[in-house]
């Protein structure tokens, strides 16, 4: 027991439990639905979904992205939003090692991205596909996905995404004991991030 009241107050910090966070998010969603039009509500849900992923509230994030998909379903001009929601859900499932669910959502996302000619979205999907293969020990398949993503990046200039893919290639090469390639990819990634 800490007797100094000032010290006790400084370290007496309560972290909200999962149920408390769920309750707060539900109230926030209900409030937003009563105040925002559909466009603003979608923007808010996208922000809240990313915040939930960053906070490790994966189930809440999945539910928020499913709300986005339902809000956009059948509305013109929302295909890219739906694809990104599928991508986000696929990413969450990938982080939870629920690879079949992840692949199901990523397949939906990549189909829409291809229909919309969204190269960057397709690259993000390839990156997660590569990560899934790597997590499962299929290093050659992982490398293939990462190399496909890197090749597609030649059409668009996204230095941060190139660096991210190069790091993943470095990791895969390192796991395969191909150290010269791993170091080469890490150096290239470092140059890209220094440029940024």
GROMACS .gro file of C-alpha atoms in nm, residues 43-120:
model
   78
   43UNK     CA    1  -1.573   0.906  -4.280
   44UNK     CA    2  -1.622   0.875  -3.905
   45UNK     CA    3  -1.643   0.495  -3.921
   46UNK     CA    4  -1.323   0.477  -4.128
   47UNK     CA    5  -1.144   0.682  -3.863
   48UNK     CA    6  -1.296   0.480  -3.578
   49UNK     CA    7  -1.207   0.153  -3.751
   50UNK     CA    8  -0.842   0.252  -3.787
   51UNK     CA    9  -0.835   0.372  -3.427
   52UNK     CA   10  -0.980   0.039  -3.315
   53UNK     CA   11  -0.713  -0.154  -3.506
   54UNK     CA   12  -0.438   0.065  -3.361
   55UNK     CA   13  -0.581   0.011  -3.012
   56UNK     CA   14  -0.591  -0.365  -3.059
   57UNK     CA   15  -0.971  -0.375  -3.046
   58UNK     CA   16  -0.990  -0.616  -3.339
   59UNK     CA   17  -1.347  -0.739  -3.299
   60UNK     CA   18  -1.476  -0.384  -3.271
   61UNK     CA   19  -1.276  -0.289  -3.583
   62UNK     CA   20  -1.427  -0.579  -3.780
   63UNK     CA   21  -1.778  -0.476  -3.678
   64UNK     CA   22  -1.713  -0.113  -3.773
   65UNK     CA   23  -1.581  -0.210  -4.118
   66UNK     CA   24  -1.882  -0.437  -4.168
   67UNK     CA   25  -2.101  -0.134  -4.092
   68UNK     CA   26  -1.912   0.061  -4.359
   69UNK     CA   27  -1.974  -0.218  -4.611
   70UNK     CA   28  -2.345  -0.223  -4.525
   71UNK     CA   29  -2.372   0.157  -4.549
   72UNK     CA   30  -2.204   0.159  -4.892
   73UNK     CA   31  -2.373  -0.149  -5.036
   74UNK     CA   32  -2.554  -0.058  -5.357
   75UNK     CA   33  -2.444   0.307  -5.352
   76UNK     CA   34  -2.265   0.443  -5.659
   77UNK     CA   35  -1.906   0.554  -5.620
   78UNK     CA   36  -1.837   0.355  -5.305
   79UNK     CA   37  -1.659   0.051  -5.452
   80UNK     CA   38  -1.317   0.172  -5.333
   81UNK     CA   39  -1.451   0.231  -4.980
   82UNK     CA   40  -1.596  -0.121  -4.973
   83UNK     CA   41  -1.269  -0.268  -5.106
   84UNK     CA   42  -1.069  -0.088  -4.837
   85UNK     CA   43  -1.311  -0.214  -4.571
   86UNK     CA   44  -1.263  -0.571  -4.697
   87UNK     CA   45  -0.886  -0.510  -4.691
   88UNK     CA   46  -0.898  -0.383  -4.332
   89UNK     CA   47  -1.103  -0.685  -4.217
   90UNK     CA   48  -0.862  -0.916  -4.401
   91UNK     CA   49  -0.569  -0.747  -4.229
   92UNK     CA   50  -0.728  -0.788  -3.885
   93UNK     CA   51  -0.794  -1.157  -3.944
   94UNK     CA   52  -0.436  -1.196  -4.068
   95UNK     CA   53  -0.303  -1.045  -3.744
   96UNK     CA   54  -0.514  -1.297  -3.551
   97UNK     CA   55  -0.374  -1.588  -3.760
   98UNK     CA   56  -0.723  -1.657  -3.895
   99UNK     CA   57  -0.576  -1.698  -4.239
  100UNK     CA   58  -0.874  -1.852  -4.418
  101UNK     CA   59  -1.100  -1.566  -4.308
  102UNK     CA   60  -0.828  -1.319  -4.402
  103UNK     CA   61  -0.787  -1.466  -4.751
  104UNK     CA   62  -1.165  -1.462  -4.803
  105UNK     CA   63  -1.183  -1.088  -4.734
  106UNK     CA   64  -0.861  -1.010  -4.922
  107UNK     CA   65  -0.994  -1.194  -5.229
  108UNK     CA   66  -1.307  -0.977  -5.218
  109UNK     CA   67  -1.093  -0.664  -5.182
  110UNK     CA   68  -0.852  -0.749  -5.463
  111UNK     CA   69  -1.141  -0.826  -5.701
  112UNK     CA   70  -1.285  -0.480  -5.644
  113UNK     CA   71  -0.944  -0.312  -5.659
  114UNK     CA   72  -0.877  -0.475  -5.996
  115UNK     CA   73  -1.221  -0.372  -6.127
  116UNK     CA   74  -1.149  -0.016  -6.011
  117UNK     CA   75  -0.792  -0.022  -6.150
  118UNK     CA   76  -0.663   0.058  -5.800
  119UNK     CA   77  -0.304  -0.066  -5.819
  120UNK     CA   78  -0.216   0.054  -5.470
   0.00000   0.00000   0.00000
